[in-house]
XYZ file of N, CA, C and O in Angstrom:
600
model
N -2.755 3.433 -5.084
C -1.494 3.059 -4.500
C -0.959 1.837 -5.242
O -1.541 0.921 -5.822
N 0.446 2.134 -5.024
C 0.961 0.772 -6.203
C 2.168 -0.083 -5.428
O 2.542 0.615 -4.486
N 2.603 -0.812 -5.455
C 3.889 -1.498 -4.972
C 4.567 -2.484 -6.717
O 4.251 -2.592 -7.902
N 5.602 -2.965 -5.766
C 6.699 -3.477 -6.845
C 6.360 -4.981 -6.505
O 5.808 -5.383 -5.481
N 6.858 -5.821 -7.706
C 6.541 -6.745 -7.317
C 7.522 -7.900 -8.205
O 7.119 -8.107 -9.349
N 8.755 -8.657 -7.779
C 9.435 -9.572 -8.507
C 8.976 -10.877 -9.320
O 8.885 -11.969 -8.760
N 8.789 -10.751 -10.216
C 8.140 -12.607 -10.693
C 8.687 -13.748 -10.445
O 9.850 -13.697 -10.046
N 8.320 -14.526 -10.533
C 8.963 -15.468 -9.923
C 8.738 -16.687 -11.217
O 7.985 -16.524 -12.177
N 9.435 -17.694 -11.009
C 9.157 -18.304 -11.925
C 8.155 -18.750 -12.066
O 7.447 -18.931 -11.075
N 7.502 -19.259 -13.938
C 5.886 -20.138 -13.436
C 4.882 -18.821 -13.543
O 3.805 -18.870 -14.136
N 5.373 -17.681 -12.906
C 4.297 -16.107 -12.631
C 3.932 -15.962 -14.064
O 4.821 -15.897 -14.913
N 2.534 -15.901 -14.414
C 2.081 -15.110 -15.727
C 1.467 -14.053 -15.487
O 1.323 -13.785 -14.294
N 1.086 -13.414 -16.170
C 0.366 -11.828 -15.994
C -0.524 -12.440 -15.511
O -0.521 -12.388 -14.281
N -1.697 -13.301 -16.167
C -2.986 -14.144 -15.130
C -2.541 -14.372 -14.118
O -3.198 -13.777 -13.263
N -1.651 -14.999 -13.647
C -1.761 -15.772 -12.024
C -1.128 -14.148 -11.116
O -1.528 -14.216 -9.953
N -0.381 -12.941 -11.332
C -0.300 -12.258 -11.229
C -1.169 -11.191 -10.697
O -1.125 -10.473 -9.699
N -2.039 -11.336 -11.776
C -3.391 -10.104 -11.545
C -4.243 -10.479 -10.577
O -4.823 -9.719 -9.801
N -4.352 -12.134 -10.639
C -5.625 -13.132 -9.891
C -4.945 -12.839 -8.325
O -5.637 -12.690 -7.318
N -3.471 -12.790 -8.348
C -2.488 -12.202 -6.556
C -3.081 -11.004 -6.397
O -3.732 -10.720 -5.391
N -2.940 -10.404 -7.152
C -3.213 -8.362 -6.596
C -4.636 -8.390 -7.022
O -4.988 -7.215 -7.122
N -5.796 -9.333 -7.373
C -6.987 -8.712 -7.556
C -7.305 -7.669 -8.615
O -8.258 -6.889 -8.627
N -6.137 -7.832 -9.671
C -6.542 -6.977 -10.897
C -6.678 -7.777 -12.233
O -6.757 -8.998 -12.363
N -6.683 -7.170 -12.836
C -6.495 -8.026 -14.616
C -5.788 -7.520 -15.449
O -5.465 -6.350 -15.657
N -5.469 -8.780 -16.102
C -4.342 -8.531 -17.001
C -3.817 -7.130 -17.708
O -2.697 -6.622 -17.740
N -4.997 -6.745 -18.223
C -4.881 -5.587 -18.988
C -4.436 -4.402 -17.793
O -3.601 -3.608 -18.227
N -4.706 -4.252 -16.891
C -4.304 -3.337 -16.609
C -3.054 -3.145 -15.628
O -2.670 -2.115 -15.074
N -2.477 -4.583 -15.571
C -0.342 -4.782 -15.373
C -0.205 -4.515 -16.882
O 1.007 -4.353 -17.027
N -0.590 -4.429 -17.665
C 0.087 -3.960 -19.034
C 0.069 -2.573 -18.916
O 1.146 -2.039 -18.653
N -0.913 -1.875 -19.052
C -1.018 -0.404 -18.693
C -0.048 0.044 -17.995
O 0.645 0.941 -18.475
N 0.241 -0.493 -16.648
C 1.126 0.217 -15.277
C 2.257 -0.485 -15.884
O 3.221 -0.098 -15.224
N 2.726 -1.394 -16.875
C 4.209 -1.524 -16.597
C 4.097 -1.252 -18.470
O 4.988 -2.001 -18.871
N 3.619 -0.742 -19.429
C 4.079 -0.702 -20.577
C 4.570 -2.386 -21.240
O 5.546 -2.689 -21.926
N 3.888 -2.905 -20.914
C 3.611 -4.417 -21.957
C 2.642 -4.522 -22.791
O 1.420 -4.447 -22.660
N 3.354 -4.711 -23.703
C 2.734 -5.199 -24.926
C 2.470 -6.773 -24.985
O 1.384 -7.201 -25.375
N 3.096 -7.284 -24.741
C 2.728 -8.932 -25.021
C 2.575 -9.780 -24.300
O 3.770 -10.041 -24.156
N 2.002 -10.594 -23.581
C 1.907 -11.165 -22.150
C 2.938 -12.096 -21.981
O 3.342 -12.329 -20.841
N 3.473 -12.722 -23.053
C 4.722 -13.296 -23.239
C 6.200 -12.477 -22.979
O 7.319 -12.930 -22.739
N 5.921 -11.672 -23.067
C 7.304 -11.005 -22.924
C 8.150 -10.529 -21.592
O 9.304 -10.106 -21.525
N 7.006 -10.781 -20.380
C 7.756 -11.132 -18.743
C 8.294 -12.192 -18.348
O 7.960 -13.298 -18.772
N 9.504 -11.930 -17.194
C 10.063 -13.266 -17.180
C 10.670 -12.842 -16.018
O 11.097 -11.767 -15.596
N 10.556 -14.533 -15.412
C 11.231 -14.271 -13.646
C 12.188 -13.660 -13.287
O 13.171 -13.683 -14.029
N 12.231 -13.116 -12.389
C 13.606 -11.738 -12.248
C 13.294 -10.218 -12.249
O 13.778 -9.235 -11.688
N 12.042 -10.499 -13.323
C 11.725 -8.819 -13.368
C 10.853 -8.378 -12.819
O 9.774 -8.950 -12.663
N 11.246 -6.875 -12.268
C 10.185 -5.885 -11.494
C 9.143 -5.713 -11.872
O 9.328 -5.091 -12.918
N 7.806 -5.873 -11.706
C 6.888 -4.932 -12.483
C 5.952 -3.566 -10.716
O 6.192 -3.538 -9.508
N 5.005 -2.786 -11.578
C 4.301 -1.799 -10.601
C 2.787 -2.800 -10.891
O 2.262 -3.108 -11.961
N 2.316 -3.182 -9.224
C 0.930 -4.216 -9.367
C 0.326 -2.980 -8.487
O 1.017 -2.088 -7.996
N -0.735 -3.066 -8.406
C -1.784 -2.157 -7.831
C -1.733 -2.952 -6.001
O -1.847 -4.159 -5.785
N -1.573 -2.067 -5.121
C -1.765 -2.155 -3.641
C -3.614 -2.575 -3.757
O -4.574 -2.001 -4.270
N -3.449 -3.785 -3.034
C -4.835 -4.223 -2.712
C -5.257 -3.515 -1.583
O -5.011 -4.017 -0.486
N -5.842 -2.450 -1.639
C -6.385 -1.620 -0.531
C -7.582 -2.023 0.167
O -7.760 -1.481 1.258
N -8.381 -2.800 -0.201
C -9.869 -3.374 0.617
C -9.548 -4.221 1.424
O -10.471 -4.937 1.813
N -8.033 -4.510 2.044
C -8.020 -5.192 2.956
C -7.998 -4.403 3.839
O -8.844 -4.387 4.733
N -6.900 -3.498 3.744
C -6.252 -2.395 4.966
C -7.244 -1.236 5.021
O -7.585 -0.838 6.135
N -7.559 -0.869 4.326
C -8.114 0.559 4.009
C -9.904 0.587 3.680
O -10.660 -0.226 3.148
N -10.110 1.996 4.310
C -11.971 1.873 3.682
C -11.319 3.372 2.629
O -10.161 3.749 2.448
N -12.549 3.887 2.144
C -12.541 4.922 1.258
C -13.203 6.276 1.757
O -14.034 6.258 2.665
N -12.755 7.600 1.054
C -13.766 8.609 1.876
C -13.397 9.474 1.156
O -12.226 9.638 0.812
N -14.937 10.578 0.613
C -14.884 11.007 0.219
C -14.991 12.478 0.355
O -16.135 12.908 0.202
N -13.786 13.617 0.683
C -13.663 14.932 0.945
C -15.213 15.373 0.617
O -16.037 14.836 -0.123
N -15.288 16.316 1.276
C -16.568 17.001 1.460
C -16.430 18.272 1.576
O -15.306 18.459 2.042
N -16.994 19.312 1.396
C -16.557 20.665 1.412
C -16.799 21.387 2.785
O -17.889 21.555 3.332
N -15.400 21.831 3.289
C -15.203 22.281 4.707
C -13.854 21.195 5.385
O -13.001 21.401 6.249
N -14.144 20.113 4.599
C -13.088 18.905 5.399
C -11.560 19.431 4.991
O -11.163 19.981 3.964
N -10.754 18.982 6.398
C -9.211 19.205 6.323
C -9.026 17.846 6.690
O -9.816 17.008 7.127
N -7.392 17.791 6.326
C -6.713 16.339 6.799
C -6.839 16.428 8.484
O -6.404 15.529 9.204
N -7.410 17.481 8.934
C -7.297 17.236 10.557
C -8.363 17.243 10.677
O -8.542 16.631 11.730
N -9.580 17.626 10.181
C -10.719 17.237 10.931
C -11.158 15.880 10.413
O -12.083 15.268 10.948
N -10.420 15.370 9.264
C -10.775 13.629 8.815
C -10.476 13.235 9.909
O -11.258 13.047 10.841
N -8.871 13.007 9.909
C -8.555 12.270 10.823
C -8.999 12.562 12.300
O -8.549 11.675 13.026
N -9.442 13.130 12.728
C -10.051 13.571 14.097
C -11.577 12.452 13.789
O -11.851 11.569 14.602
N -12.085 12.590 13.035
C -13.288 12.168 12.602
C -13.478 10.349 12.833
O -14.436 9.720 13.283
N -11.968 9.813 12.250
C -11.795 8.591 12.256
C -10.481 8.317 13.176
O -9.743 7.382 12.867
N -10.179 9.157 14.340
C -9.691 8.717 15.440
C -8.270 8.341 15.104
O -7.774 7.500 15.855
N -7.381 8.883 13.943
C -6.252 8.733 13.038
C -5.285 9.497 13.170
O -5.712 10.622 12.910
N -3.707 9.570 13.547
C -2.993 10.639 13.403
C -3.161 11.295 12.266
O -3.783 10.719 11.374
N -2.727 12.432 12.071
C -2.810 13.256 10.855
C -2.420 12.632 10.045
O -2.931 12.084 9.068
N -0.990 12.727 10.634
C 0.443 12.685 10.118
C 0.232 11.297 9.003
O 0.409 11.302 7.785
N -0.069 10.502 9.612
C -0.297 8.784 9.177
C -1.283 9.290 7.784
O -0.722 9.190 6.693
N -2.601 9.778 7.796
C -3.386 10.318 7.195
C -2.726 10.328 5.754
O -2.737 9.490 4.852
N -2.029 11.842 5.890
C -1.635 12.537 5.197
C -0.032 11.116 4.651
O 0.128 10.613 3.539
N 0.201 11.055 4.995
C 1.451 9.826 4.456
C 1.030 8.790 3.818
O 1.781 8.052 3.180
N -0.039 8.653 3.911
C -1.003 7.037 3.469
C -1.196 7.381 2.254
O -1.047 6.642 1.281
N -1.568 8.622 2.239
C -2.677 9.533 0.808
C -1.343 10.036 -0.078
O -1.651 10.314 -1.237
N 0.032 10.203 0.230
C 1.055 10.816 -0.626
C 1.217 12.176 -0.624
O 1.852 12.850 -1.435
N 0.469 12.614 0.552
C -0.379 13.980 0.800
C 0.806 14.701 2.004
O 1.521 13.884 2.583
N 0.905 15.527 2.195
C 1.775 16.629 3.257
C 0.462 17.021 3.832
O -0.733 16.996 3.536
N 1.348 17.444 4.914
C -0.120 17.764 6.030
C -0.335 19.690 5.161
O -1.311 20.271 5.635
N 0.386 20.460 4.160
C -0.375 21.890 4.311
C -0.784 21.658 3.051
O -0.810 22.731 2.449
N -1.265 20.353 2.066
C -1.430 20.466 0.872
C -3.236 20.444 0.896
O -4.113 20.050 1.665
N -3.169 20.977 -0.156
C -5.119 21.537 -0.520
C -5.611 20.110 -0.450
O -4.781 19.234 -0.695
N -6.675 19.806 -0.192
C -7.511 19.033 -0.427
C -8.626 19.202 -1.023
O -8.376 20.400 -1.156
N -9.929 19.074 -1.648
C -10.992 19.561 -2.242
C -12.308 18.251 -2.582
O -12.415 17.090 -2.975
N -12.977 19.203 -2.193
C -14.248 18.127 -2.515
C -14.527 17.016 -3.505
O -14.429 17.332 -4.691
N -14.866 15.743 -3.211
C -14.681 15.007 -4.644
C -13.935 13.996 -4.422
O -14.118 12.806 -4.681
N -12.740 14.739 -3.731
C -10.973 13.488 -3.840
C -11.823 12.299 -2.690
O -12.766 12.275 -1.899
N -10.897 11.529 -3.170
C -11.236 10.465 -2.588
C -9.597 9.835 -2.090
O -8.646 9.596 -2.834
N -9.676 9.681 -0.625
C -8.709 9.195 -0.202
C -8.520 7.484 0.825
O -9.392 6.627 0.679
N -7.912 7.355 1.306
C -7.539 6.510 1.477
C -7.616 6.460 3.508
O -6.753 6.940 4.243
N -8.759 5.820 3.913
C -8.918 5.815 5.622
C -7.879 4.412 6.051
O -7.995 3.487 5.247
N -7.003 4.188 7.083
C -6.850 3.065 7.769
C -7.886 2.405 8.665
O -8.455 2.881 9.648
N -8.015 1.099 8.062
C -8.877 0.263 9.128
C -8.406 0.206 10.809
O -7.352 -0.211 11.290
N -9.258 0.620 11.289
C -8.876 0.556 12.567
C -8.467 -1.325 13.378
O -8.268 -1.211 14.588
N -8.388 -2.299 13.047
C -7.483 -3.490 13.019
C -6.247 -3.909 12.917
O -5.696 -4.913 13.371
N -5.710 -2.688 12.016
C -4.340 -3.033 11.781
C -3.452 -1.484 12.465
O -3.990 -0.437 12.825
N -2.147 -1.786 12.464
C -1.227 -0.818 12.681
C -0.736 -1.052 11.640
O -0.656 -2.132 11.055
N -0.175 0.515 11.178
C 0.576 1.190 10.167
C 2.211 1.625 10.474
O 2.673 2.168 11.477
N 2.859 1.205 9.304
C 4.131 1.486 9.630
C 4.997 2.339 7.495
O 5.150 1.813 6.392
N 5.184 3.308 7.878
C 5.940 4.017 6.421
C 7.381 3.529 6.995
O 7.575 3.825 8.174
N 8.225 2.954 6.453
C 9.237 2.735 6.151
C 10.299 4.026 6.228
O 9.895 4.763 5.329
N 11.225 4.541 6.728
C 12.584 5.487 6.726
C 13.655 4.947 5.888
O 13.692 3.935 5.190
N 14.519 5.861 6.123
C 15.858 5.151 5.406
C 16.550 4.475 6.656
O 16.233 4.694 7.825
N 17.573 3.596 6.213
C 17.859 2.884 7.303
C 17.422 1.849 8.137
O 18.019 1.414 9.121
N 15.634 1.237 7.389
C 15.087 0.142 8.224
C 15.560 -0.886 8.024
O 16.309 -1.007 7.054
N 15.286 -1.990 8.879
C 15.960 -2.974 9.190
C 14.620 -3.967 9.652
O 13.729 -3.702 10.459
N 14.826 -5.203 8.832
C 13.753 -6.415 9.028
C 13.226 -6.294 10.910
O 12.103 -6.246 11.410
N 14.231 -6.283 11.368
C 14.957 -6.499 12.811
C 14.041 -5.086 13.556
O 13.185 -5.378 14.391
N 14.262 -3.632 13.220
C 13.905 -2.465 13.456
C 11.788 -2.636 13.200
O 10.842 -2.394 13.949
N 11.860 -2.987 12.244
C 10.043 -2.519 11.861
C 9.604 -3.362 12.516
O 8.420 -3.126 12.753
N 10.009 -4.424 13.035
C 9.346 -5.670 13.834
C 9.505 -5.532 14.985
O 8.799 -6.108 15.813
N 10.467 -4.740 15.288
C 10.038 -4.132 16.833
C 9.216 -3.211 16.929
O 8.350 -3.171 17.802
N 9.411 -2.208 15.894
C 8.404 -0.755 16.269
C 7.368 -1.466 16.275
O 6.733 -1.107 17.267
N 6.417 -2.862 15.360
C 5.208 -3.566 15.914
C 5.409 -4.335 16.802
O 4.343 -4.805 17.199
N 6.751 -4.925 17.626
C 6.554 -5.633 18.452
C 6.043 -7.307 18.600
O 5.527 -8.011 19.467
N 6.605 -7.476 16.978
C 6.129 -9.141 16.570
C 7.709 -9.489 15.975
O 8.768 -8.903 15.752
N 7.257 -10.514 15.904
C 8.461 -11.561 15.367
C 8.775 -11.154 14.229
O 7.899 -10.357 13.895
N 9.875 -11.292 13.080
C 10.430 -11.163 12.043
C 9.613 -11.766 11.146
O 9.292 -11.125 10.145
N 8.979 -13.510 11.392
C 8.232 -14.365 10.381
C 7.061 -13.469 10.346
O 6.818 -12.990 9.238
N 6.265 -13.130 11.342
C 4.841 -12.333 12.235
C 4.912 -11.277 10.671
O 4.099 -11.483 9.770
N 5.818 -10.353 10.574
C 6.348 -8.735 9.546
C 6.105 -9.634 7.971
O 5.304 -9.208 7.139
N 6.575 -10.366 7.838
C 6.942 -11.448 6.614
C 5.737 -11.655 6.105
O 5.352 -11.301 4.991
N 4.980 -12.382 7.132
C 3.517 -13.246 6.037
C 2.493 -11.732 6.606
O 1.275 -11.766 6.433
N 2.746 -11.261 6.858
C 1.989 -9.937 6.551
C 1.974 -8.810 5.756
O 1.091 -7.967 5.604
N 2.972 -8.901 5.316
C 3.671 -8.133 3.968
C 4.602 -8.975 3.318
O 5.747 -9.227 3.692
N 3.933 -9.448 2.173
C 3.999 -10.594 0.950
C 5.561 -9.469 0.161
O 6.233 -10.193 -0.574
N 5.780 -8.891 0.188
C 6.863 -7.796 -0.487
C 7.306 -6.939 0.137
O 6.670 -5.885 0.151
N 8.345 -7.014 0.769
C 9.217 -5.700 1.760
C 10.432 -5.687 1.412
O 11.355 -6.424 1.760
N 10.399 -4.464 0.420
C 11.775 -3.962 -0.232
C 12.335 -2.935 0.707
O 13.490 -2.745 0.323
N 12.029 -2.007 1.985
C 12.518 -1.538 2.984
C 13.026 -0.214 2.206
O 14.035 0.346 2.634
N 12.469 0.215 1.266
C 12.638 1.430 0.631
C 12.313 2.710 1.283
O 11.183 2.540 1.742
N 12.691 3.848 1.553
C 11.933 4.766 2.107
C 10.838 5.336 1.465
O 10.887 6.035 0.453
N 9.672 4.953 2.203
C 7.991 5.270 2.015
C 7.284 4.306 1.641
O 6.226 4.420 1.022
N 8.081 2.725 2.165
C 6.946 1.663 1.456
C 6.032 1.701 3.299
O 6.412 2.011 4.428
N 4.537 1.128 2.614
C 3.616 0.944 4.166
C 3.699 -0.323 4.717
O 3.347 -1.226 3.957
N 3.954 -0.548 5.488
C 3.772 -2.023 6.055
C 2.644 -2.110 7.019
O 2.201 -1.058 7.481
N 2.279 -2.923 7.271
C 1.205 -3.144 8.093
C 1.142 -4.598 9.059
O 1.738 -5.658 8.872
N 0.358 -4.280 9.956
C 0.421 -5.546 10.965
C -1.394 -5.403 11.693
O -1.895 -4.448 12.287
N -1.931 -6.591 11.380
C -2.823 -6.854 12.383
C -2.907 -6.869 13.566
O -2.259 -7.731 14.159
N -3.635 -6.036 14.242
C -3.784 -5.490 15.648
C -4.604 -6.961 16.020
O -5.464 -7.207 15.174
N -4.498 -8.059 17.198
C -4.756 -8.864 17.775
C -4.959 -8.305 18.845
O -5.303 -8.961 19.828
C-alpha cells in the first residue's frame, strides 16, 4: 500500500524515508528519481503506507475466501476486501498475502464528497483528533483513514 506525500521544505529523501520507515533507494524506485538532489518542496512523491502500525499480515491458505478470513478475524468483508484493493468476487489463492486490520483502530475508505467535518463524525472525534492521526488527508476517493479505538 502506498500514499502521497507533499515535501516540505528542509524534506530530503533521508529524513523522508526515516518518516515512512523506508530507505532512500526505494522513494527512488516508487517515484523514478535519479538524483537525491533533484526533489524540492511542493512536490508530490508515492511513500510506502507504514502498515505495522494498523495492520498484521496473513497468509491465504488453500480453501480460504475473503469471507471466511474475515469471519476468522471478526472483520466486515467488505472492509477486508477494500483494505486489500480486492472486490469481494475476485480469486484469491494460496501464498497471497494480505493485509488484516488491527482490532484497536477503526477504519474509514474515503467516498467522493468527504468532508474534514463528515469523516470525523462517521468516527465521532474532533477534527484535530482525524488530523494527528492521519499525518496526510488528501480526501480522495479510496484513501484509508484510521482512528484509534479508546
Amino acid at each position: 500500500m502506498f500514499d502521497q506525500y507533499r515535501l516540505k521544505p528542509g524534506d530530503t529523501l533521508r529524513s523522508v524515508a526515516k518518516k515512512f520507515e523506508t530507505n532512500e533507494s526505494t522513494l527512488k524506485d516508487l517515484n523514478n528519481i535519479y538524483y537525491s538532489d533533484s526533489i524540492r518542496a511542493g512536490m508530490d512523491i508515492i511513500v510506502p503506507k507504514n502498515t505495522n502500525t494498523y495492520f498484521t499480515y496473513y497468509t491465504i491458505e488453500k480453501g480460504d475466501s475473503l469471507f471466511a478470513v474475515a469471519r476468522k478475524y471478526n472483520i466486515n468483508p467488505e472492509l477486508l476486501a477494500s483494505l486489500n484493493g480486492l472486490d469481494m468476487d475476485d480469486f484469491i489463492y494460496p501464498g497471497q498475502e494480505i493485509l488484516i486490520p488491527k482490532s484497536e483502530y477503526s477504519y474509514y475508505i474515503t467516498k467522493e464528497g468527504d468532508t474534514l467535518d463528515t469523516v470525523s463524525g462517521m468516527f465521532k472525534i474532533t477534527k484535530e483528533r482525524l488530523l494527528n492521526s492521519n499525518p496526510t488527508i488528501y480526501l480522495q476517493e479510496g484513501q484509508i483513514l484510521v482512528n484509534k479505538v479508546r
